[in-house]
Amino acid sequence: MKTYLGVDVGSVTTKMALLDDQDQLIACTYLRTQGKPISIIQQGLEDIRKQMPPQAEICGVATTGSARYLAGVVLGADSIKNEITSHAVAAMHYVPEVQTVVEIGGQDSKIILIRDGVVVDFGMNTVCAAGTGSFLEHQASRLNMDIEEFGSQALKSKAPVRIAGRCTVFAESDMVHKQQIGHRTEDIVYGLCQALVRNYLNNVALGKEILPPVVFQGGVAFNQGIIKALEEALEVKVIVPPHHELMGAIGAALLLREEIRTDSHKTNFKGFEVSQTDFTVSSFVCKACPNLCEIAQISVDGKVLARWGGRCDLWEGAATG
Amino acid sequence: MLKVGIPRALSYYQYFPAWKVFFEALGAEAVVSPLTNKAIFAAGNSRAVAETCLPVKLFFGHVISLADKCDYMFIPALRSLGRKAYYCSKFIGLPDMTRALVPECPPILDPEIDLNKGRRGLYQTIYSLGSHFSSDKNKIKKAVEQAEKAHLAYRKEMSDRGITPIQALDETHRSEDKSYLEPDVSRGLSIAVIGHQYVIYDDYVNHRLISRLRDMGVRVFTPEMAEQQALDVAMTKLGGAPHWSFEADIVGAGEYYLEGKVDGIISVAVFGCGPDSMMIDMVRHRARGFRTPFLHLSLDEHTSEGGVLTRLEAFLDMVKRRRRVCA
């Protein structure tokens, strides 16, 4: 059986999705990146190998997410795609008539507008991560609460409090104040959900025409409180597709399938040995000009696979081949 | 020979050829600061007050890098370049801010350019600027004429040949770029990049935006590749005279390119720019009317290369897929 692996290495979580040649999901994994993308990619690949049916064979690998180039080098990717296109393609796969995709991830959030099956506009958070998963995680830890129970707590709220969501720091002082005057935890938690949604709609989605069906995906779509707050704010039912947290990975795999189509395609995938390969990462400061760029490099057995981080092509060019 | 320092920042991209010719005609040498780099940024950032925008901080960095290399620093106070059209207050206050923040700066030549008050004052201003180098009024007059000619030639070269200021200023680019002359939508995408010159042409600020787009197979159009008059006409079509002196270069350019000349528009601005927040919004609004894909990049000193790249890739994917469907 031919299968295709999509890998989405984000700032907070790493997702992998294995599709068969009917675009059905047959294996997946969802791990925390923990700032160690390479070892998490290796671990994820091991997860996938264990779930794979014996006759399956990986015929292509696609990477996406903020570490897509790194993942591409580690795995031997056939396609490296940005996460916006990947998310859009996956959303259209599960909900063909979708017009708006809301994606809220760990460090960034997006809105994608789709009309007649084509992306017509998108937006991403600009300079601040206030409307994202890390905002919620940060506040949850202040409340001594697991992010997993955040959603169910939020749903208990009867009188949510208003919390300034523009900035995580201000939200925090607002929240502490509400705690001090005796508001219930669930009301504060739901207030935070509403603050995140408000922030998302006022920043990322500012000026964008949000038409139903609205598909909500990304890790934050696990959170029932956010779903409820989003539905209240938009006054429409929000569709959370199955595998919403894997959509980037699934989309990357779908895009790859679209690209290769031919039977003669030969994958660059380095095989499951990657999990055992000893990748070395190191960095140095380039002194070729006053910019003093920090160049990161990844190598195996002393052979450099890729370099990043320069403001010019000096080192990027040296790595290819 | 007296040396006049010209920071490679802000209005440099617009007027450098004119300034150079003017000072050289008066027997002085124009010394330009290097391309923006980390050291220049760090120097500027350490002096500037927090509220100033990134390009102004960089400007101070460029001044600092030139401070011990010239006898005068040329920092015109640009107030207005036309009737009821104004510059941003940071341009107006540039010489004063520099005096306060860069004490080691050599004497500043700061002619105040205010065409809202008419042209009479302009001549007096330029004579007193020239008098630092020559007492011969005729010589100064000739220098002004030569400078004006150089400016017009520079502007015309960019629109005639479809090249950027960087290409026009850099002699080494002169031969190779014939391919950018005629709009040819059939091969690759055509994208207009709209923004202040000191944003779209300073590779340190914009993370090599234009060369990245070209590497991705895109034909890039910028405001200077259109004739100034065409931009002014496009601007007037929107109704109302411009409030900002550089409005035609942004709103006018957006309008000009939106009229079926490109597949998409990318606007670029730095975080915290007041005029841009209004002008870019106008371009965005017009782009929606024309159903032309539009991407706005908001840059700041900490903007990561990755974030810019992701948006560019996604935008180009969007434009390509859209074109495939429409075709």
XYZ file of C-alpha atoms in Angstrom:
648
model
C 0.000 0.000 0.000
C 1.313 3.449 -0.906
C 1.240 6.004 1.890
C 2.199 9.665 2.261
C 3.499 11.297 5.396
C 2.673 14.873 6.349
C 4.750 16.414 9.131
C 3.868 19.690 10.845
C 6.533 20.907 13.246
C 5.133 23.869 15.095
C 6.568 25.938 17.900
C 4.601 24.117 20.580
C 3.539 20.792 19.076
C 4.668 18.428 16.347
C 2.072 16.581 14.317
C 2.413 13.722 11.836
C -0.277 12.254 9.632
C 0.066 9.244 7.358
C -2.425 9.079 4.498
C -3.076 6.129 2.217
C -3.632 6.547 -1.520
C -7.331 7.164 -0.875
C -6.353 10.125 1.353
C -7.529 8.219 4.435
C -5.691 8.827 7.690
C -4.107 5.547 8.768
C -1.585 6.671 11.376
C -0.882 9.832 13.318
C 0.969 11.311 16.237
C 0.726 14.503 18.269
C 3.666 15.474 20.446
C 4.975 18.501 22.269
C 7.931 20.033 20.439
C 9.536 21.101 23.739
C 12.104 23.149 21.885
C 13.771 19.968 20.590
C 12.354 19.596 17.098
C 14.854 17.019 15.853
C 14.443 14.456 18.604
C 10.668 14.961 18.561
C 10.608 14.343 14.810
C 12.578 11.136 15.422
C 10.200 10.103 18.171
C 7.166 10.890 16.012
C 8.550 8.846 13.141
C 8.949 5.918 15.513
C 5.280 6.321 16.556
C 4.213 6.236 12.935
C 6.313 3.160 12.189
C 4.634 1.268 15.026
C 1.152 2.135 13.761
C 1.841 1.342 10.111
C 0.262 -1.738 8.543
C 2.993 -4.201 7.509
C 2.441 -3.889 3.761
C 2.503 -0.066 3.826
C 5.320 1.858 2.209
C 6.027 5.591 2.509
C 6.078 7.054 -1.004
C 6.475 10.678 -0.087
C 7.085 13.063 2.807
C 5.907 16.658 3.100
C 6.765 19.075 5.869
C 5.105 22.241 7.091
C 5.077 24.453 10.185
C 7.639 26.897 11.482
C 10.364 24.208 11.501
C 9.440 22.922 8.037
C 12.890 23.457 6.536
C 14.619 21.741 9.437
C 12.122 18.863 9.308
C 12.585 18.687 5.559
C 16.315 18.184 5.928
C 16.018 15.676 8.749
C 13.437 13.501 7.003
C 14.308 14.028 3.365
C 11.110 15.797 2.345
C 9.694 15.768 -1.173
C 7.724 18.926 -0.538
C 8.063 21.782 1.944
C 4.934 23.885 2.242
C 3.895 26.852 4.343
C 1.286 26.159 6.979
C -1.348 28.518 5.611
C -1.724 26.686 2.307
C -1.577 23.348 4.137
C -4.356 24.297 6.531
C -6.538 25.629 3.744
C -6.177 22.459 1.662
C -6.959 20.214 4.627
C -10.016 22.253 5.586
C -11.369 22.012 2.041
C -10.746 18.275 2.072
C -12.972 17.695 5.115
C -15.499 20.476 4.559
C -15.522 21.170 0.796
C -17.937 24.103 1.080
C -15.865 25.868 3.783
C -15.633 29.662 3.443
C -13.695 30.590 6.572
C -10.910 28.737 8.364
C -10.040 29.780 11.893
C -6.785 28.227 13.003
C -5.372 28.918 16.420
C -2.071 27.307 17.222
C 0.594 27.620 19.844
C 2.426 30.741 18.731
C 0.389 31.998 15.874
C -3.144 32.160 14.695
C -4.557 32.523 11.223
C -7.705 33.245 9.372
C -8.134 31.943 5.846
C -10.960 33.054 3.599
C -11.993 30.600 0.903
C -14.506 31.298 -1.828
C -15.487 28.692 -4.413
C -12.657 26.433 -3.368
C -9.917 29.040 -3.681
C -8.080 30.947 -0.952
C -8.878 34.606 -1.509
C -7.374 36.185 1.584
C -5.616 35.278 4.784
C -4.356 36.936 7.899
C -1.891 36.003 10.600
C -1.180 37.538 13.959
C 1.470 40.183 13.565
C 3.811 41.186 16.323
C 2.230 39.537 19.333
C 1.105 36.087 20.448
C -1.748 37.325 22.648
C -4.487 35.615 20.639
C -2.904 32.169 20.623
C -2.613 28.944 22.526
C 0.351 30.138 24.548
C -1.784 32.931 25.998
C -4.202 30.315 27.356
C -1.462 28.025 28.600
C 0.202 30.851 30.405
C -3.005 31.882 32.152
C -3.911 28.275 32.935
C -0.615 27.777 34.695
C -1.281 30.913 36.742
C -4.562 29.358 37.811
C -2.777 26.084 38.629
C -4.919 24.331 36.100
C -4.086 21.803 33.409
C -4.806 23.208 29.969
C -6.791 20.006 29.330
C -9.388 20.855 32.000
C -9.576 24.490 30.932
C -12.390 23.878 28.443
C -14.656 21.909 30.771
C -14.168 24.523 33.517
C -15.083 27.277 31.089
C -18.348 25.576 30.183
C -19.457 25.688 33.839
C -19.357 29.471 33.850
C -22.637 31.291 34.396
C -21.369 34.862 34.730
C -18.096 35.279 32.802
C -15.921 38.213 33.805
C -14.528 40.639 31.270
C -10.773 40.419 30.901
C -8.621 42.627 28.699
C -7.210 40.328 26.057
C -5.154 42.788 24.045
C -1.968 41.896 25.840
C -1.045 38.855 27.905
C 0.581 40.995 30.565
C -2.480 43.216 30.979
C -4.777 40.200 30.891
C -2.834 38.751 33.735
C -3.159 41.798 35.960
C -6.844 41.974 35.070
C -7.243 38.337 35.992
C -5.415 38.664 39.297
C -7.642 41.595 40.168
C -10.784 39.571 39.423
C -9.463 36.719 41.542
C -8.766 39.063 44.431
C -12.282 40.405 44.533
C -13.723 36.917 44.638
C -14.894 35.924 41.169
C -15.304 32.179 40.591
C -12.538 30.372 38.742
C -14.847 29.082 36.007
C -16.063 32.606 35.297
C -12.500 33.824 35.009
C -11.604 30.897 32.779
C -14.475 31.555 30.419
C -13.657 35.252 30.546
C -10.209 34.366 29.291
C -11.710 32.328 26.453
C -13.821 35.291 25.443
C -10.799 37.582 25.690
C -8.814 35.345 23.351
C -11.640 35.196 20.837
C -12.144 38.959 21.010
C -8.459 39.503 20.471
C -8.415 37.087 17.549
C -11.388 38.740 15.874
C -10.080 42.267 16.462
C -6.544 41.603 15.276
C -6.066 38.581 13.066
C -9.564 38.689 11.591
C -9.847 42.482 11.443
C -11.655 43.570 8.307
C -12.067 39.993 7.042
C -15.493 38.883 5.893
C -16.288 35.808 7.968
C -18.895 33.707 6.184
C -20.135 30.253 7.178
C -19.306 27.427 7.097
C -16.587 28.334 9.590
C -14.074 25.575 10.252
C -12.080 25.827 13.467
C -8.828 23.889 13.584
C -5.497 23.763 15.367
C -4.656 22.618 18.864
C -6.802 25.258 20.555
C -9.911 23.686 18.971
C -9.611 21.015 21.716
C -10.845 23.710 24.059
C -14.631 23.603 24.422
C -14.624 27.027 26.051
C -13.039 28.654 23.020
C -15.453 26.911 20.654
C -18.377 28.251 22.667
C -16.915 31.762 22.855
C -16.216 31.737 19.109
C -19.755 30.603 18.296
C -21.200 33.292 20.559
C -19.075 36.007 19.017
C -19.668 34.982 15.399
C -23.273 33.906 15.931
C -22.741 30.872 13.733
C -22.147 27.198 14.402
C -18.461 26.420 14.181
C -17.350 23.147 12.609
C -14.462 21.404 14.324
C -13.331 18.727 11.876
C -12.065 15.331 13.014
C -8.289 15.440 13.534
C -8.487 19.251 13.769
C -5.098 19.266 15.494
C -3.492 17.399 12.590
C -4.829 19.592 9.793
C -1.479 21.172 8.929
C 0.147 17.750 8.567
C -2.793 16.346 6.621
C -2.823 19.370 4.326
C 0.887 19.041 3.627
C 0.385 15.372 2.699
C -2.564 16.254 0.450
C -0.538 18.953 -1.299
C 2.258 16.465 -1.838
C -0.179 13.988 -3.408
C -1.409 16.742 -5.690
C 2.164 17.561 -6.687
C 3.508 14.097 -7.415
C 0.529 12.235 -8.908
C 2.767 10.273 -11.290
C 3.758 6.697 -10.399
C 7.344 7.288 -11.347
C 7.927 9.666 -8.436
C 10.800 8.571 -6.288
C 10.745 9.841 -2.730
C 13.614 11.589 -0.976
C 12.488 10.074 2.310
C 15.487 8.816 4.211
C 13.599 5.926 5.810
C 12.891 5.039 9.414
C 16.619 4.887 10.139
C 16.273 8.641 10.627
C 15.022 7.847 14.139
C 18.406 6.319 14.939
C 20.550 8.844 13.092
C 22.692 11.059 15.249
C 22.023 14.605 14.080
C 24.368 17.216 15.453
C 23.318 20.818 15.668
C 25.713 23.649 16.259
C 25.972 27.331 15.588
C 28.564 29.970 14.943
C 28.725 33.675 14.300
C 29.541 34.608 10.724
C 32.107 37.394 10.668
C 31.994 38.144 6.957
C 30.216 41.464 7.506
C 29.085 43.693 10.399
C 25.734 41.883 10.596
C 27.362 39.079 12.605
C 24.605 36.611 11.769
C 24.124 33.583 13.963
C 24.345 30.618 11.639
C 22.822 27.333 12.796
C 23.876 24.130 11.138
C 22.762 20.549 11.216
C 25.131 17.738 10.371
C 25.483 13.959 10.401
C 28.877 12.300 10.855
C 30.612 15.613 10.349
C 28.827 16.233 7.036
C 26.798 19.435 7.053
C 23.241 18.919 5.776
C 21.976 22.477 6.009
C 22.651 25.892 7.414
C 20.279 28.683 8.341
C 20.095 32.059 9.934
C 22.080 34.296 7.606
C 20.840 37.578 6.265
C 22.444 36.705 2.950
C 23.002 33.597 0.855
C 26.584 33.057 1.949
C 25.906 29.994 4.132
C 22.579 28.889 2.743
C 24.210 28.299 -0.617
C 27.076 26.379 0.932
C 24.723 23.833 2.457
C 22.896 22.541 -0.569
C 24.284 19.591 -2.453
C 37.884 69.114 -0.230
C 34.968 69.426 2.182
C 33.086 66.226 2.833
C 29.329 66.135 3.242
C 27.885 63.095 4.993
C 24.669 61.641 3.576
C 23.039 58.925 5.668
C 21.820 55.996 3.578
C 18.373 56.188 5.116
C 14.926 57.804 4.762
C 14.894 60.234 1.832
C 18.298 59.052 0.559
C 16.546 56.643 -1.813
C 14.536 59.449 -3.348
C 17.018 62.276 -3.650
C 20.561 61.004 -3.417
C 21.525 61.619 -7.081
C 20.348 65.236 -6.835
C 22.173 65.869 -3.579
C 25.372 64.288 -4.824
C 25.380 66.382 -7.989
C 24.614 69.547 -6.034
C 27.454 69.134 -3.554
C 29.920 67.997 -6.194
C 29.085 70.976 -8.393
C 30.075 73.148 -5.455
C 33.368 71.350 -5.079
C 32.439 69.177 -2.103
C 32.441 65.403 -1.808
C 29.350 63.402 -0.867
C 30.117 60.592 1.575
C 27.445 57.926 2.030
C 27.095 55.583 4.998
C 27.324 51.828 4.336
C 24.342 49.542 3.797
C 22.321 49.099 6.960
C 23.835 46.415 9.144
C 23.519 45.167 12.681
C 26.109 47.601 14.033
C 24.279 50.568 12.502
C 21.002 49.339 13.893
C 22.456 48.799 17.364
C 24.048 52.271 17.373
C 20.811 53.969 16.318
C 18.645 51.952 18.622
C 20.764 52.804 21.636
C 20.214 56.551 21.135
C 16.719 56.935 19.791
C 13.727 57.400 22.047
C 11.520 54.335 22.116
C 8.586 55.926 20.323
C 10.408 56.604 17.085
C 9.938 54.113 14.289
C 12.567 51.667 13.085
C 13.602 53.707 9.988
C 14.255 56.789 12.140
C 16.296 54.720 14.594
C 18.286 53.404 11.645
C 18.758 56.959 10.410
C 20.555 57.869 13.647
C 22.683 54.754 13.258
C 23.717 55.906 9.803
C 24.526 59.384 11.129
C 26.670 57.877 13.878
C 28.559 55.725 11.379
C 29.374 58.848 9.335
C 30.102 61.210 12.215
C 33.903 61.013 12.025
C 34.057 60.735 8.232
C 32.731 64.112 7.136
C 32.867 67.855 7.769
C 29.140 68.434 7.492
C 26.101 66.204 7.862
C 23.309 66.848 5.380
C 19.899 66.405 7.007
C 17.198 68.456 5.301
C 14.109 69.215 7.356
C 11.449 68.071 4.920
C 8.181 69.759 5.801
C 6.195 69.828 2.648
C 6.689 69.144 -1.025
C 3.481 70.626 -2.274
C 0.500 72.723 -1.447
C -1.147 71.386 1.698
C 0.820 68.161 1.499
C 3.002 67.396 4.470
C 5.777 65.146 5.621
C 5.610 63.005 8.725
C 6.620 64.939 11.850
C 9.663 62.716 12.278
C 11.091 64.043 9.005
C 10.419 67.605 10.054
C 12.205 67.143 13.350
C 15.056 65.048 12.008
C 17.853 67.676 12.249
C 16.819 68.712 15.756
C 16.500 65.137 16.962
C 19.918 64.365 15.506
C 21.482 67.340 17.290
C 20.014 66.178 20.571
C 20.817 62.499 20.198
C 24.111 62.483 18.297
C 26.293 65.143 19.929
C 29.363 63.906 18.057
C 27.704 64.745 14.752
C 29.571 67.410 12.735
C 27.700 70.640 11.899
C 24.347 69.792 10.376
C 23.222 71.359 7.123
C 19.483 71.444 7.597
C 17.689 73.400 4.898
C 14.017 73.551 5.644
C 12.022 72.496 2.608
C 8.479 73.787 2.842
C 6.824 74.110 -0.537
C 3.481 74.694 1.076
C 4.808 78.231 1.568
C 5.688 78.533 -2.098
C 8.940 78.423 -4.034
C 10.401 81.817 -3.034
C 11.611 80.590 0.305
C 13.090 77.526 -1.327
C 15.601 79.531 -3.378
C 16.767 81.469 -0.336
C 17.120 78.240 1.594
C 19.214 76.662 -1.133
C 21.422 79.741 -1.539
C 22.215 79.751 2.136
C 22.911 75.997 1.941
C 25.246 76.581 -1.008
C 26.981 79.471 0.711
C 28.750 76.974 2.988
C 30.724 75.952 -0.093
C 30.785 78.945 -2.414
C 30.053 82.635 -2.324
C 29.430 82.671 -6.056
C 25.657 82.870 -6.472
C 25.897 81.903 -10.094
C 27.759 78.759 -9.235
C 25.098 77.810 -6.720
C 22.383 78.431 -9.267
C 24.143 76.163 -11.740
C 24.527 73.474 -9.064
C 20.792 73.608 -8.396
C 20.017 73.272 -12.088
C 22.338 70.320 -12.442
C 20.837 68.707 -9.351
C 17.334 69.086 -10.684
C 18.368 67.581 -13.983
C 20.013 64.665 -12.205
C 16.885 64.090 -10.146
C 14.620 64.028 -13.175
C 17.003 61.746 -15.045
C 17.155 59.382 -12.082
C 13.376 59.290 -11.785
C 12.978 58.805 -15.535
C 15.541 56.064 -15.688
C 13.642 54.063 -13.095
C 10.305 54.352 -14.863
C 11.739 53.955 -18.380
C 13.725 50.861 -17.558
C 11.492 49.473 -14.830
C 14.254 49.339 -12.251
C 14.428 50.046 -8.545
C 16.407 52.898 -6.966
C 18.945 50.334 -5.792
C 19.495 49.236 -9.358
C 19.574 52.803 -10.615
C 21.996 53.928 -7.909
C 24.282 50.970 -8.267
C 26.313 51.195 -11.424
C 26.976 47.474 -11.456
C 23.343 46.643 -12.063
C 23.080 48.795 -15.109
C 23.606 46.198 -17.778
C 21.689 43.172 -16.630
C 18.165 44.212 -15.951
C 16.540 44.655 -19.320
C 14.184 41.763 -18.538
C 12.149 43.888 -16.166
C 11.170 46.389 -18.813
C 7.876 45.266 -20.268
C 5.077 43.861 -18.165
C 4.668 40.274 -19.333
C 1.971 38.549 -17.347
C 2.231 35.318 -19.295
C 5.362 34.148 -17.584
C 5.418 33.990 -13.817
C 3.543 36.218 -11.433
C 3.637 39.987 -11.395
C 3.505 41.491 -7.945
C 3.624 45.150 -6.978
C 5.504 45.943 -3.782
C 4.183 49.147 -2.233
C 5.736 51.052 0.634
C 8.150 53.798 1.601
C 11.442 53.589 -0.252
C 13.369 53.345 3.002
C 11.330 50.248 3.850
C 11.112 48.389 0.563
C 14.718 49.085 -0.485
C 16.516 48.609 2.821
C 17.244 44.884 2.829
C 18.047 44.933 6.523
C 14.536 46.142 7.313
C 12.602 44.028 4.834
C 14.634 40.805 4.914
C 15.590 40.978 1.236
C 11.966 41.069 0.161
C 12.481 42.065 -3.458
C 15.314 39.667 -4.205
C 13.416 36.865 -2.456
C 10.394 37.497 -4.644
C 12.575 37.542 -7.734
C 14.199 34.275 -6.645
C 10.703 32.823 -6.387
C 10.171 33.704 -10.045
C 8.115 36.833 -9.460
C 8.324 39.984 -11.550
C 8.411 42.752 -9.016
C 6.972 46.194 -9.668
C 7.593 49.085 -7.314
C 6.240 52.655 -7.268
C 9.367 54.080 -8.932
C 8.881 51.841 -11.953
C 5.869 53.947 -12.891
C 6.138 57.524 -14.099
C 5.611 60.051 -11.342
C 2.875 61.695 -13.357
C 1.007 58.392 -13.709
C 1.105 57.955 -9.936
C -0.181 61.490 -9.419
C -3.001 60.871 -11.861
C -3.950 57.627 -10.124
C -3.881 59.509 -6.835
C -6.200 62.233 -8.096
C -8.633 59.644 -9.417
C -9.294 58.603 -5.853
C -10.586 62.100 -5.246
C -9.164 64.713 -2.942
C -5.662 66.082 -2.844
C -3.109 64.076 -0.904
C -2.430 65.044 2.678
C 1.006 63.450 2.809
C 3.811 64.451 0.490
C 4.509 60.787 -0.242
C 0.895 59.727 -0.646
C 1.056 59.376 -4.434
C 3.968 56.976 -4.041
C 1.878 54.673 -1.883
C -1.843 55.153 -2.407
C -1.319 56.370 -5.975
C 1.021 53.491 -6.757
C -1.451 51.011 -5.310
C -4.195 52.414 -7.485
C -1.945 52.528 -10.540
C -0.938 48.880 -10.269
C -4.408 47.716 -9.266
C -5.726 48.743 -12.651
C -5.027 45.297 -14.093
C -1.241 45.566 -14.148
C -0.339 42.936 -11.563
C -1.552 39.646 -10.083
C -1.223 40.856 -6.536
C -0.080 43.642 -4.241
C 2.236 43.377 -1.270
C 2.344 46.408 0.968
C 5.124 46.792 3.474
C 5.197 49.094 6.459
C 7.032 49.290 9.717
C 5.243 48.895 12.995
C 3.960 52.144 14.423
C 3.864 54.235 11.245
C 0.916 56.596 11.548
C 0.594 57.758 7.922
C 0.944 54.179 6.669
C -1.784 52.894 8.922
C -4.175 55.084 6.947
C -2.597 54.901 3.502
C -2.131 51.130 3.486
C -5.693 50.669 4.607
C -6.823 52.664 1.625
C -4.810 50.438 -0.726
C -6.212 47.363 1.010
C -9.720 48.695 0.565
C -9.153 49.423 -3.119
C -7.554 45.995 -3.651
C -10.680 44.393 -2.319
C -12.739 46.426 -4.775
C -10.535 45.264 -7.633
C -10.615 41.669 -6.275
C -6.836 41.667 -6.375
C -4.945 39.558 -3.824
C -3.401 41.787 -1.205
C -0.843 41.056 1.493
C 0.349 43.475 4.127
C 3.648 42.874 5.861
C 4.127 44.717 9.109
C 7.797 44.811 10.001
C 9.557 45.650 13.200
C 13.054 45.251 14.519
C 12.339 41.772 15.857
C 10.391 40.524 12.852
C 11.657 37.039 12.143
C 12.728 36.027 8.705
C 10.561 32.921 9.082
C 7.396 34.903 9.614
C 8.013 36.961 6.483
C 8.818 33.879 4.443
C 5.702 31.986 5.546
C 3.467 34.874 4.555
C 5.198 35.335 1.212
C 4.969 31.665 0.348
C 1.324 31.489 1.351
C 0.526 34.644 -0.593
C 2.193 33.402 -3.759
C 0.421 30.032 -3.401
C -2.840 31.896 -3.095
C -2.216 34.064 -6.144
C -1.111 31.082 -8.228
C -4.042 28.885 -7.263
C -6.427 31.719 -7.863
C -4.996 32.379 -11.272
C -5.227 28.697 -12.157
C -8.943 28.718 -11.315
C -9.682 31.974 -13.117
C -7.761 30.953 -16.247
